[in-house]
XYZ file of C-alpha atoms in Angstrom:
671
model
C -152.712 -29.263 -87.871
C -149.942 -27.111 -87.531
C -150.414 -23.349 -88.474
C -147.405 -20.678 -88.412
C -147.895 -17.109 -87.867
C -145.069 -14.325 -88.316
C -144.059 -11.475 -86.313
C -141.546 -9.001 -86.903
C -138.331 -9.938 -88.436
C -137.046 -13.538 -87.245
C -133.706 -15.044 -87.223
C -132.776 -18.335 -88.591
C -132.853 -20.320 -85.632
C -131.973 -23.884 -87.350
C -135.196 -25.222 -85.666
C -137.311 -26.373 -87.875
C -137.026 -28.363 -90.984
C -140.212 -29.110 -92.353
C -141.753 -25.771 -93.544
C -145.057 -24.503 -92.828
C -146.868 -21.597 -94.837
C -147.854 -18.639 -92.672
C -151.193 -17.965 -91.877
C -152.541 -15.276 -92.862
C -155.253 -15.611 -90.039
C -155.481 -15.034 -86.089
C -154.328 -18.434 -83.825
C -156.877 -20.409 -82.985
C -155.929 -20.240 -79.405
C -155.291 -16.629 -77.135
C -154.622 -13.795 -78.646
C -151.823 -12.143 -79.852
C -151.936 -8.490 -77.998
C -148.304 -7.234 -80.094
C -146.215 -8.126 -82.895
C -143.648 -5.898 -82.229
C -142.036 -7.240 -79.604
C -144.318 -9.838 -79.787
C -146.805 -11.101 -77.097
C -149.074 -13.651 -76.477
C -151.707 -14.362 -73.671
C -154.096 -17.147 -73.402
C -156.938 -17.552 -70.508
C -156.249 -21.178 -68.811
C -159.356 -23.298 -67.301
C -159.180 -24.355 -63.737
C -158.199 -27.615 -64.602
C -155.805 -26.753 -67.562
C -152.340 -28.509 -66.820
C -149.187 -26.861 -68.862
C -146.184 -28.841 -70.023
C -143.387 -28.716 -71.822
C -140.268 -25.860 -71.592
C -137.985 -28.659 -71.729
C -134.589 -27.543 -69.206
C -136.822 -25.898 -66.117
C -137.248 -25.721 -62.894
C -140.110 -26.784 -60.565
C -142.602 -30.093 -61.481
C -143.990 -31.401 -64.729
C -146.917 -29.085 -64.697
C -145.298 -25.678 -65.344
C -148.410 -23.630 -64.234
C -147.710 -20.839 -61.535
C -144.219 -20.112 -62.125
C -142.222 -17.855 -64.358
C -139.302 -19.014 -66.474
C -137.622 -16.877 -69.197
C -135.924 -18.219 -71.970
C -132.232 -17.405 -71.661
C -129.254 -19.803 -72.047
C -127.873 -19.483 -68.700
C -124.634 -21.226 -66.603
C -126.088 -21.583 -63.739
C -124.698 -23.848 -60.705
C -126.843 -22.157 -58.270
C -129.931 -23.919 -59.193
C -133.518 -23.481 -56.595
C -136.717 -23.430 -57.128
C -136.933 -19.760 -57.649
C -134.187 -20.112 -60.922
C -136.177 -18.952 -63.751
C -133.401 -19.717 -66.651
C -131.314 -22.986 -66.720
C -128.739 -23.877 -69.661
C -131.290 -24.502 -72.796
C -133.686 -22.442 -74.273
C -136.876 -25.053 -75.583
C -139.954 -22.787 -76.094
C -142.537 -25.573 -76.727
C -145.616 -25.630 -74.454
C -148.231 -27.946 -74.101
C -151.544 -26.888 -73.142
C -153.485 -30.017 -71.726
C -157.747 -29.627 -70.792
C -160.595 -28.949 -72.459
C -158.986 -27.413 -74.801
C -155.400 -29.325 -75.287
C -152.991 -27.737 -78.388
C -149.051 -26.925 -78.267
C -147.403 -23.507 -79.291
C -143.761 -22.999 -80.270
C -142.218 -19.859 -80.198
C -139.428 -19.854 -82.659
C -137.110 -16.999 -82.091
C -133.599 -16.257 -81.339
C -133.767 -13.789 -78.342
C -135.050 -14.051 -74.392
C -138.609 -14.847 -73.982
C -140.466 -15.164 -70.831
C -143.323 -17.825 -69.668
C -145.830 -16.470 -67.564
C -147.610 -19.913 -66.827
C -150.130 -18.150 -63.913
C -147.373 -16.662 -62.230
C -148.779 -13.221 -62.167
C -152.756 -13.970 -62.920
C -153.303 -17.373 -62.071
C -155.105 -18.115 -65.234
C -153.480 -16.306 -67.817
C -150.687 -17.926 -69.877
C -148.699 -14.576 -70.872
C -145.321 -15.229 -73.088
C -143.449 -12.010 -74.306
C -140.794 -11.927 -76.557
C -137.961 -9.553 -77.375
C -135.287 -8.345 -79.196
C -135.849 -10.044 -82.142
C -139.616 -11.633 -84.553
C -140.856 -14.967 -83.589
C -142.554 -17.478 -85.839
C -145.639 -18.568 -83.696
C -146.605 -22.018 -84.225
C -150.094 -23.740 -82.603
C -150.536 -27.449 -83.332
C -153.590 -29.536 -82.653
C -154.040 -33.165 -82.303
C -154.700 -34.970 -85.936
C -156.518 -37.783 -84.309
C -154.196 -39.944 -85.642
C -152.247 -40.680 -82.201
C -153.709 -42.809 -79.388
C -154.283 -39.101 -77.523
C -154.140 -35.703 -78.026
C -150.802 -35.133 -75.943
C -148.579 -37.615 -77.950
C -150.213 -36.230 -81.374
C -149.310 -33.082 -80.959
C -145.713 -34.095 -79.862
C -145.459 -36.216 -82.880
C -146.021 -33.262 -84.926
C -143.817 -31.096 -83.756
C -141.284 -33.512 -83.638
C -141.550 -34.347 -87.416
C -141.728 -30.203 -87.418
C -138.018 -29.852 -86.009
C -136.679 -33.307 -87.473
C -135.040 -36.660 -85.935
C -133.534 -36.703 -83.242
C -129.491 -37.072 -82.586
C -129.143 -40.910 -81.822
C -125.344 -41.780 -80.443
C -123.403 -45.011 -81.048
C -124.543 -47.822 -78.689
C -121.375 -47.777 -76.744
C -122.858 -44.014 -75.154
C -125.871 -45.931 -73.613
C -122.815 -47.803 -71.006
C -122.220 -45.799 -67.958
C -119.570 -43.181 -67.689
C -117.625 -42.224 -65.108
C -115.916 -38.160 -65.257
C -114.971 -35.614 -62.084
C -113.412 -32.655 -63.057
C -109.911 -33.709 -61.452
C -108.667 -36.593 -63.446
C -105.115 -34.585 -63.982
C -103.371 -37.373 -65.231
C -102.966 -40.399 -67.354
C -102.486 -41.879 -64.438
C -105.708 -40.736 -62.807
C -107.346 -42.216 -65.809
C -105.996 -45.453 -65.444
C -106.564 -45.900 -62.176
C -110.203 -44.992 -62.329
C -110.895 -48.174 -65.454
C -108.521 -50.802 -63.058
C -110.795 -49.774 -60.008
C -114.163 -50.029 -61.865
C -112.367 -53.273 -63.325
C -111.609 -54.875 -60.096
C -114.767 -54.277 -58.501
C -116.519 -55.836 -61.338
C -118.566 -52.858 -62.312
C -119.282 -51.715 -65.858
C -117.764 -48.879 -67.159
C -117.357 -47.974 -71.002
C -116.377 -43.885 -70.830
C -113.950 -41.916 -68.914
C -114.740 -38.060 -69.425
C -111.935 -35.759 -69.574
C -112.741 -31.973 -68.105
C -110.400 -29.176 -68.357
C -107.396 -31.310 -66.779
C -106.421 -32.947 -69.838
C -105.899 -29.364 -72.007
C -102.647 -27.499 -73.089
C -103.201 -24.606 -70.679
C -107.042 -24.617 -71.568
C -106.845 -24.497 -74.964
C -109.042 -26.102 -76.718
C -108.440 -29.338 -79.007
C -105.057 -29.259 -77.526
C -102.842 -32.191 -75.279
C -100.696 -31.356 -72.421
C -97.918 -34.055 -72.892
C -96.786 -33.787 -69.750
C -99.800 -35.161 -68.366
C -100.854 -37.274 -70.893
C -97.626 -38.120 -72.918
C -99.393 -40.300 -74.933
C -103.543 -39.896 -75.904
C -103.321 -42.619 -78.584
C -102.120 -44.924 -76.783
C -103.835 -43.770 -73.977
C -107.010 -44.625 -76.022
C -105.921 -47.603 -77.647
C -105.625 -49.141 -74.628
C -108.558 -48.255 -73.214
C -110.410 -49.241 -75.933
C -109.250 -52.660 -75.380
C -110.823 -52.649 -72.294
C -114.128 -51.355 -73.547
C -113.577 -47.823 -72.556
C -113.860 -45.188 -74.419
C -112.585 -41.274 -74.073
C -115.030 -38.547 -74.009
C -112.961 -35.162 -73.612
C -114.499 -31.457 -72.846
C -114.438 -28.877 -75.679
C -115.359 -25.003 -74.387
C -117.012 -22.479 -76.718
C -113.642 -19.411 -75.011
C -110.583 -19.515 -77.297
C -107.520 -18.444 -75.451
C -106.244 -15.388 -76.742
C -102.564 -16.520 -76.612
C -99.911 -15.688 -79.628
C -99.030 -19.470 -81.369
C -101.511 -21.184 -80.183
C -103.282 -21.731 -83.685
C -107.234 -22.035 -83.379
C -106.390 -18.464 -82.113
C -104.426 -17.283 -84.676
C -106.323 -19.189 -87.697
C -109.391 -17.407 -85.305
C -107.538 -14.125 -85.875
C -106.306 -14.216 -89.247
C -110.013 -14.583 -90.701
C -112.197 -12.708 -88.229
C -113.816 -15.963 -87.339
C -114.436 -14.351 -83.283
C -117.608 -12.323 -82.007
C -116.812 -8.895 -82.600
C -117.399 -5.375 -80.697
C -119.243 -2.752 -82.519
C -115.720 -1.451 -83.733
C -114.826 -4.497 -85.215
C -112.251 -5.773 -82.949
C -112.631 -9.049 -81.529
C -114.613 -9.043 -78.266
C -112.702 -10.654 -75.215
C -113.492 -11.570 -72.088
C -112.434 -14.721 -69.209
C -112.852 -18.333 -69.004
C -111.197 -20.966 -67.838
C -108.203 -19.608 -69.615
C -108.310 -16.117 -68.765
C -108.897 -13.601 -71.672
C -110.650 -15.654 -74.904
C -112.335 -15.247 -77.719
C -115.778 -16.337 -79.252
C -115.790 -18.385 -82.226
C -119.001 -16.685 -83.965
C -120.929 -20.410 -84.370
C -123.615 -18.332 -86.772
C -121.498 -17.917 -89.482
C -121.616 -21.736 -91.346
C -118.053 -20.568 -92.223
C -116.934 -20.095 -88.933
C -118.365 -23.845 -87.830
C -116.920 -25.518 -90.977
C -113.464 -24.083 -89.659
C -114.017 -25.080 -85.628
C -115.860 -28.469 -86.288
C -112.808 -29.823 -88.430
C -110.906 -28.708 -85.110
C -112.105 -31.736 -83.801
C -109.989 -34.068 -85.940
C -107.451 -33.218 -83.842
C -108.710 -35.406 -81.301
C -110.917 -37.662 -83.231
C -107.135 -38.408 -85.028
C -106.210 -39.958 -81.238
C -108.698 -42.303 -81.043
C -111.064 -40.249 -79.402
C -114.738 -40.885 -80.727
C -116.662 -38.768 -77.996
C -116.845 -35.161 -76.813
C -119.006 -32.962 -74.372
C -119.112 -29.570 -75.338
C -119.738 -26.827 -72.369
C -119.200 -23.190 -71.398
C -121.227 -22.454 -74.652
C -124.109 -20.097 -73.149
C -121.661 -18.607 -72.891
C -120.273 -18.528 -69.890
C -118.084 -15.385 -69.320
C -116.480 -14.515 -65.992
C -115.935 -11.425 -66.566
C -115.256 -8.839 -70.119
C -112.463 -6.034 -69.501
C -115.137 -3.319 -69.199
C -116.913 -4.929 -66.340
C -113.705 -6.089 -64.685
C -112.654 -2.842 -64.775
C -115.641 -0.965 -63.753
C -115.501 -3.945 -60.285
C -111.743 -2.648 -59.348
C -112.912 1.090 -59.690
C -116.043 0.339 -57.488
C -113.921 -1.569 -54.867
C -111.922 0.944 -54.791
C -113.812 3.685 -53.492
C -114.959 1.204 -50.215
C -111.105 1.356 -49.323
C -110.763 3.087 -45.781
C -115.113 3.232 -45.022
C -117.013 2.701 -42.318
C -118.758 -0.302 -43.738
C -122.121 -0.695 -42.317
C -124.886 -3.370 -43.214
C -126.214 -1.434 -46.442
C -122.448 -0.976 -47.893
C -121.058 -4.131 -46.481
C -123.218 -6.338 -48.639
C -122.812 -4.258 -51.603
C -119.198 -4.411 -51.484
C -119.264 -8.030 -50.858
C -121.080 -8.820 -53.928
C -118.689 -7.147 -55.991
C -116.308 -9.574 -56.543
C -119.024 -11.627 -58.450
C -120.648 -8.563 -60.032
C -118.292 -9.698 -63.187
C -120.332 -13.436 -63.775
C -122.364 -13.736 -66.678
C -123.404 -9.924 -66.837
C -125.684 -8.835 -69.166
C -124.397 -6.039 -70.241
C -121.268 -7.739 -71.123
C -123.545 -9.858 -73.286
C -124.607 -6.697 -75.021
C -121.041 -5.719 -76.059
C -120.665 -7.975 -79.255
C -122.840 -8.506 -82.541
C -122.676 -12.105 -84.540
C -123.748 -12.233 -87.933
C -127.172 -14.035 -88.552
C -129.092 -15.403 -91.708
C -132.694 -13.735 -91.165
C -135.331 -16.231 -92.495
C -136.149 -14.068 -95.277
C -133.135 -14.638 -96.498
C -130.708 -11.785 -96.370
C -127.584 -11.327 -93.243
C -127.514 -9.014 -90.774
C -125.272 -8.076 -88.235
C -126.866 -8.876 -84.799
C -125.646 -7.801 -80.706
C -125.377 -11.290 -78.998
C -127.825 -10.433 -76.868
C -130.352 -10.307 -79.019
C -129.754 -14.692 -80.669
C -127.829 -15.022 -77.242
C -130.549 -18.552 -77.267
C -129.246 -19.938 -80.662
C -125.451 -19.363 -79.866
C -124.731 -22.937 -78.297
C -126.924 -25.045 -79.950
C -124.945 -23.785 -82.756
C -121.852 -24.839 -81.866
C -123.162 -27.945 -81.104
C -124.248 -28.106 -85.079
C -120.605 -26.936 -85.187
C -119.862 -30.424 -84.177
C -122.275 -32.718 -85.175
C -121.638 -31.688 -88.938
C -117.684 -31.504 -88.221
C -117.669 -34.591 -86.775
C -119.391 -36.157 -89.740
C -117.266 -34.785 -91.913
C -114.382 -36.816 -90.157
C -116.521 -39.816 -89.671
C -118.840 -40.160 -92.350
C -119.877 -44.000 -91.748
C -119.268 -43.911 -88.139
C -121.559 -42.346 -85.235
C -119.534 -40.423 -82.463
C -121.004 -39.155 -79.409
C -121.276 -35.762 -78.646
C -124.165 -33.929 -75.806
C -123.384 -30.337 -74.691
C -124.723 -27.874 -71.986
C -126.361 -24.720 -73.534
C -129.217 -25.555 -76.300
C -132.117 -24.819 -78.101
C -134.610 -26.867 -80.390
C -132.523 -27.438 -83.388
C -129.697 -28.395 -81.355
C -131.165 -32.174 -80.831
C -130.446 -33.236 -84.734
C -127.002 -33.126 -83.851
C -126.345 -34.073 -79.808
C -128.013 -34.441 -76.447
C -127.421 -32.628 -73.935
C -127.098 -32.952 -69.836
C -128.395 -30.618 -67.834
C -125.883 -28.706 -66.031
C -124.252 -28.744 -62.853
C -126.320 -29.664 -60.360
C -125.671 -30.191 -56.651
C -125.944 -32.583 -54.470
C -129.358 -32.139 -53.071
C -132.166 -34.604 -52.696
C -133.959 -32.243 -54.802
C -132.004 -32.089 -57.620
C -132.387 -35.895 -58.084
C -136.152 -35.534 -58.212
C -136.108 -32.485 -60.550
C -134.011 -34.372 -63.076
C -136.893 -37.113 -62.943
C -139.636 -34.030 -63.849
C -137.369 -32.639 -66.235
C -136.841 -35.579 -68.757
C -140.323 -36.057 -70.187
C -140.067 -32.159 -70.937
C -136.708 -32.478 -72.937
C -137.783 -35.418 -74.631
C -141.367 -33.354 -76.081
C -138.380 -30.655 -77.442
C -136.379 -33.484 -79.069
C -133.439 -34.273 -76.990
C -133.615 -37.562 -76.022
C -130.298 -38.461 -75.264
C -130.496 -36.572 -71.520
C -129.204 -37.308 -68.409
C -128.115 -35.192 -65.399
C -124.902 -35.637 -63.504
C -125.067 -38.929 -60.836
C -124.966 -37.937 -57.649
C -124.663 -34.260 -58.097
C -121.634 -32.125 -59.274
C -121.529 -29.994 -56.798
C -121.015 -30.074 -53.119
C -120.612 -33.345 -50.814
C -122.775 -35.911 -51.986
C -124.067 -39.544 -49.645
C -123.033 -42.896 -50.484
C -127.590 -43.195 -50.790
C -127.732 -39.701 -52.493
C -125.315 -41.405 -55.154
C -127.096 -45.456 -54.753
C -130.762 -43.397 -54.997
C -129.966 -41.409 -58.600
C -127.648 -44.705 -59.769
C -130.779 -46.376 -59.456
C -132.634 -43.532 -61.618
C -129.955 -43.352 -64.065
C -130.301 -47.388 -65.152
C -133.190 -45.637 -67.314
C -131.963 -42.587 -68.814
C -130.023 -42.643 -72.017
C -126.864 -40.560 -71.127
C -125.491 -42.333 -67.925
C -123.294 -40.115 -66.347
C -121.719 -39.790 -62.763
C -119.850 -36.254 -62.497
C -118.407 -33.945 -60.078
C -116.348 -30.988 -59.121
C -112.812 -31.465 -58.119
C -113.343 -29.874 -54.675
C -116.166 -32.092 -53.701
C -116.015 -35.528 -52.137
C -115.162 -38.341 -54.291
C -118.072 -40.610 -55.698
C -116.573 -43.048 -57.885
C -119.215 -46.629 -56.889
C -115.543 -48.162 -55.247
C -115.463 -45.033 -52.926
C -117.991 -46.504 -50.578
C -118.742 -49.552 -48.634
C -120.924 -52.601 -49.886
C -120.118 -51.678 -53.029
C -122.170 -55.049 -54.086
C -124.968 -52.656 -54.185
C -123.721 -50.650 -56.739
C -122.564 -53.638 -58.879
C -126.226 -54.857 -58.657
C -127.628 -51.744 -59.722
C -125.287 -51.216 -63.035
C -125.494 -54.933 -63.845
C -129.242 -54.029 -63.867
C -128.286 -51.096 -66.947
C -126.428 -53.416 -68.709
C -129.165 -55.982 -68.435
C -131.477 -53.509 -69.990
C -129.134 -52.039 -72.504
C -130.466 -53.963 -75.557
C -133.775 -52.687 -74.888
C -133.150 -48.826 -73.373
C -130.937 -48.788 -77.215
C -134.093 -50.508 -79.517
C -136.422 -48.291 -77.291
C -134.477 -45.048 -78.038
C -134.289 -45.580 -81.475
C -138.044 -46.574 -82.189
C -138.836 -43.388 -80.293
C -136.114 -41.659 -81.991
C -137.332 -42.812 -85.814
C -140.962 -42.118 -85.133
C -141.124 -39.213 -83.745
C -142.409 -40.457 -80.238
C -141.407 -39.743 -76.859
C -138.656 -42.074 -74.676
C -139.935 -40.758 -71.384
C -143.995 -39.492 -70.779
C -145.809 -38.153 -68.262
C -148.569 -40.467 -67.158
C -151.396 -38.655 -68.706
C -149.951 -38.669 -71.975
C -151.101 -42.599 -72.346
C -154.008 -42.344 -69.707
C -155.433 -38.504 -70.844
C -159.022 -39.390 -68.847
C -157.624 -40.821 -65.793
C -157.834 -37.332 -63.877
C -155.246 -39.415 -61.073
C -152.821 -39.720 -63.925
C -153.256 -35.702 -65.150
C -151.710 -34.955 -61.502
C -148.894 -37.944 -61.133
C -146.083 -35.392 -60.996
C -143.026 -37.797 -60.271
C -143.510 -41.110 -62.030
C -142.261 -42.033 -65.611
C -143.561 -44.184 -68.094
C -140.524 -45.686 -70.701
C -140.857 -46.485 -74.453
C -143.778 -49.048 -74.657
C -143.226 -51.416 -71.472
C -142.455 -49.939 -68.359
C -143.439 -47.513 -65.980
C -140.466 -45.902 -63.292
C -141.200 -44.542 -60.133
C -137.608 -43.476 -58.844
C -137.044 -42.801 -54.726
C -135.531 -39.401 -54.118
C -136.159 -38.681 -50.381
C -133.163 -39.858 -48.346
C -133.630 -42.471 -45.486
C -137.103 -43.278 -47.370
C -137.191 -47.602 -48.103
C -140.220 -46.812 -49.913
C -142.578 -44.652 -51.648
C -146.063 -44.448 -52.782
C -146.828 -45.312 -56.238
C -150.013 -44.647 -58.575
C -150.815 -47.282 -61.020
C -153.403 -46.095 -63.671
C -153.881 -50.052 -64.904
C -152.528 -53.581 -63.231
C -149.378 -54.290 -63.692
C -146.301 -56.522 -63.083
C -144.132 -55.146 -60.166
C -140.298 -55.901 -60.962
C -137.893 -55.611 -57.965
C -134.053 -56.268 -58.963
C -131.938 -56.890 -55.791
C -128.779 -58.880 -55.280
C -128.835 -59.290 -58.965
C -131.982 -60.669 -59.606
C -135.511 -59.365 -60.471
C -138.669 -60.696 -58.445
C -141.965 -59.752 -60.141
C -145.409 -60.050 -58.907
C -149.283 -58.866 -60.238
C -149.993 -55.486 -58.586
C -153.541 -53.887 -59.629
C -153.984 -50.518 -60.281
C -154.514 -47.851 -57.807
C -152.394 -46.270 -55.065
C -149.879 -48.649 -53.500
C -147.096 -48.298 -50.909
C -143.999 -50.068 -52.537
C -141.144 -51.318 -50.298
C -137.834 -49.926 -52.121
C -134.974 -51.161 -49.747
C -131.442 -48.522 -50.471
C -129.862 -51.286 -52.620
C -133.103 -51.871 -54.924
C -134.942 -50.940 -57.912
C -138.615 -51.236 -58.561
C -140.532 -50.625 -61.586
C -143.201 -51.887 -63.147
C -144.083 -53.569 -66.454
C -147.372 -53.060 -68.616
C -149.478 -57.007 -68.632
C -149.032 -57.956 -72.636
C -145.220 -56.941 -72.584
C -142.147 -58.314 -72.413
C -139.095 -56.606 -71.928
C -135.902 -58.245 -72.583
C -132.591 -58.930 -70.151
C -129.123 -59.524 -71.640
C -126.875 -61.047 -69.409
C -124.678 -57.986 -67.912
C -121.262 -57.375 -68.975
C -117.947 -55.092 -67.776
C -118.528 -53.242 -71.175
C -121.313 -52.933 -74.059
C -119.616 -54.231 -76.786
C -118.876 -57.699 -74.397
C -122.681 -58.242 -74.297
C -124.280 -61.179 -75.349
C -127.499 -60.524 -77.253
C -127.920 -64.036 -78.584
C -129.479 -65.325 -75.147
C -132.304 -63.056 -73.228
C -134.379 -63.744 -69.920
C -137.608 -62.396 -70.127
C -139.711 -59.520 -67.374
C -143.616 -59.305 -67.841
C -145.635 -61.560 -69.489
C -146.396 -60.525 -73.234
C -145.585 -63.360 -76.392
C -143.047 -61.401 -77.487
C -140.368 -58.216 -77.875
C -139.271 -56.370 -81.741
C -136.072 -55.662 -80.255
C -134.378 -52.864 -82.735
C -130.396 -53.841 -82.872
C -127.587 -52.434 -85.342
C -123.997 -52.513 -85.441
C -123.828 -49.983 -82.390
C -122.103 -47.314 -85.312
C -124.212 -47.219 -88.607
C -124.847 -43.903 -89.254
C -128.255 -44.552 -91.028
C -130.369 -46.002 -88.405
C -133.709 -47.064 -89.717
C -135.820 -49.591 -88.738
C -136.213 -51.568 -91.977
C -133.921 -54.842 -91.358
C -133.052 -54.583 -88.279
C -136.205 -55.621 -85.742
C -135.851 -59.183 -84.298
C -138.440 -60.544 -83.171
C -137.613 -62.175 -80.137
C -139.918 -64.822 -78.004
C -139.908 -66.483 -74.741
């Protein structure tokens, strides 16, 4: 059952697709202590677990910390980080009383999950109003947790389904500066016999960092390049940023200025802030006319044969504003000639970075928004900040559907809120080459699935800092199972393409497992998207009465069959694994799978650096096809199988058709 309670003037966020009539009573769980601004408190039991909040730090159980939904360009993530790139305001309280809550708001909202008071879950809104949803189990699902998530997913609508090639491997780096660089990457993957389906282009391909342009000096014939690579089974996936360069003669800037499509200051003039190209304007994506205009611009690149994009810097990220830059220069000048002591020196050194994504800069401009009551309003950007990036994804998704009405396009984004999951996937932003960030991804995946984001993954190997061979290999071994599988790194870091390392056969073996599993992964993904189930789940979702399973923080259930327990510690040659039932252990190494029965309970499992170990439920069958160098070369007429089940219902289609449905697309596979 779902109840909705409305507090204050609510902005239309586009999160909900199934309207729920507002309830005139009071919520069954917790207490709303104030409606303006919104505030809700719930007294937790000692054994309650708090799941959800999508993209966030810490473990699967969010209890014991404070989280702030505020889409943030946050490259320096650590355990104290309160905000990341997404605003995913759905939580599950699991315990004696199990229920879900969703806070539909465009504004910043804070979740205090026992941080201030250990037994109190407090949620506090700001700015605009809140539609507060309370979801309780309906009894139809295998467990209360899965039933609540299924109802929530029905409320917010079907998750985005990319083309099948998007489940192949993507190689990316900020620093593939020329056509020659790209061709060399593809050649080296092919020479090494390692599968590859896409090369991502960062800002280097653009003309002067202008969206929807190509630097023809570095990429003289992008259309031919895309055609040549596609013949090898490789797609180009360019980046698009939110900031539009202020530059006379640049058509996107000129058109946006002519039609007042950019976010404006209070006096009506376009707001200016610095991003990659320097001074930039920001399209007002909350305006449907602006979305239509910007979405059509993707045609500049689809006309060159491009079939996938990643949207970036769309929190929006800002290096500086005219105002904050001027203020900083004034302050710096006051230190000239002074004796800088311990206090003044650190104040001085902090000034250079003080213009980066400043809260007061987000208060300097406005967006025109639709309210839930049907009216429109001009609101200060900080009130609606959390839905900005999602509406860029919406603009792209709607634009690409018009440009390609019959054929799915790949689209994923950095900033997001619930609702964007219907238009594209996400990657989890600028992580670092730390073992802790590998573990963070493991713990984040199920929470993202709860919020509708099924097509997701992190930058394998880490985006920032110098990585190591073992970290890249272990991360790739987990990436085998994530729908979005991309290796990405910054220009000033150690190169981390697989062919950069010794014993390349280890990477080849792991990647061959991924490609052997693609039909299964695609099948489980589409079933999850169409039925509102979760591709990744914590163990407790299937074993709710198993207290040991409820406390596992570093294992995941995948689809109907698998349990995965990644290795995420340096120099580890194994790990402890808890199995909530008897299972079949699969060890993949040197291109071969070895299976053995393992009984329920705790086990220390050997996992050599070059091996992938996972587990299959009894009575299930997992198909493997012969690996290939790209997903379009996979032979799905012949399979071998893992597990001891009798059959598997394989979902398969042409990999492109937009009208995705289970009926007529299930093939029963038997041993």
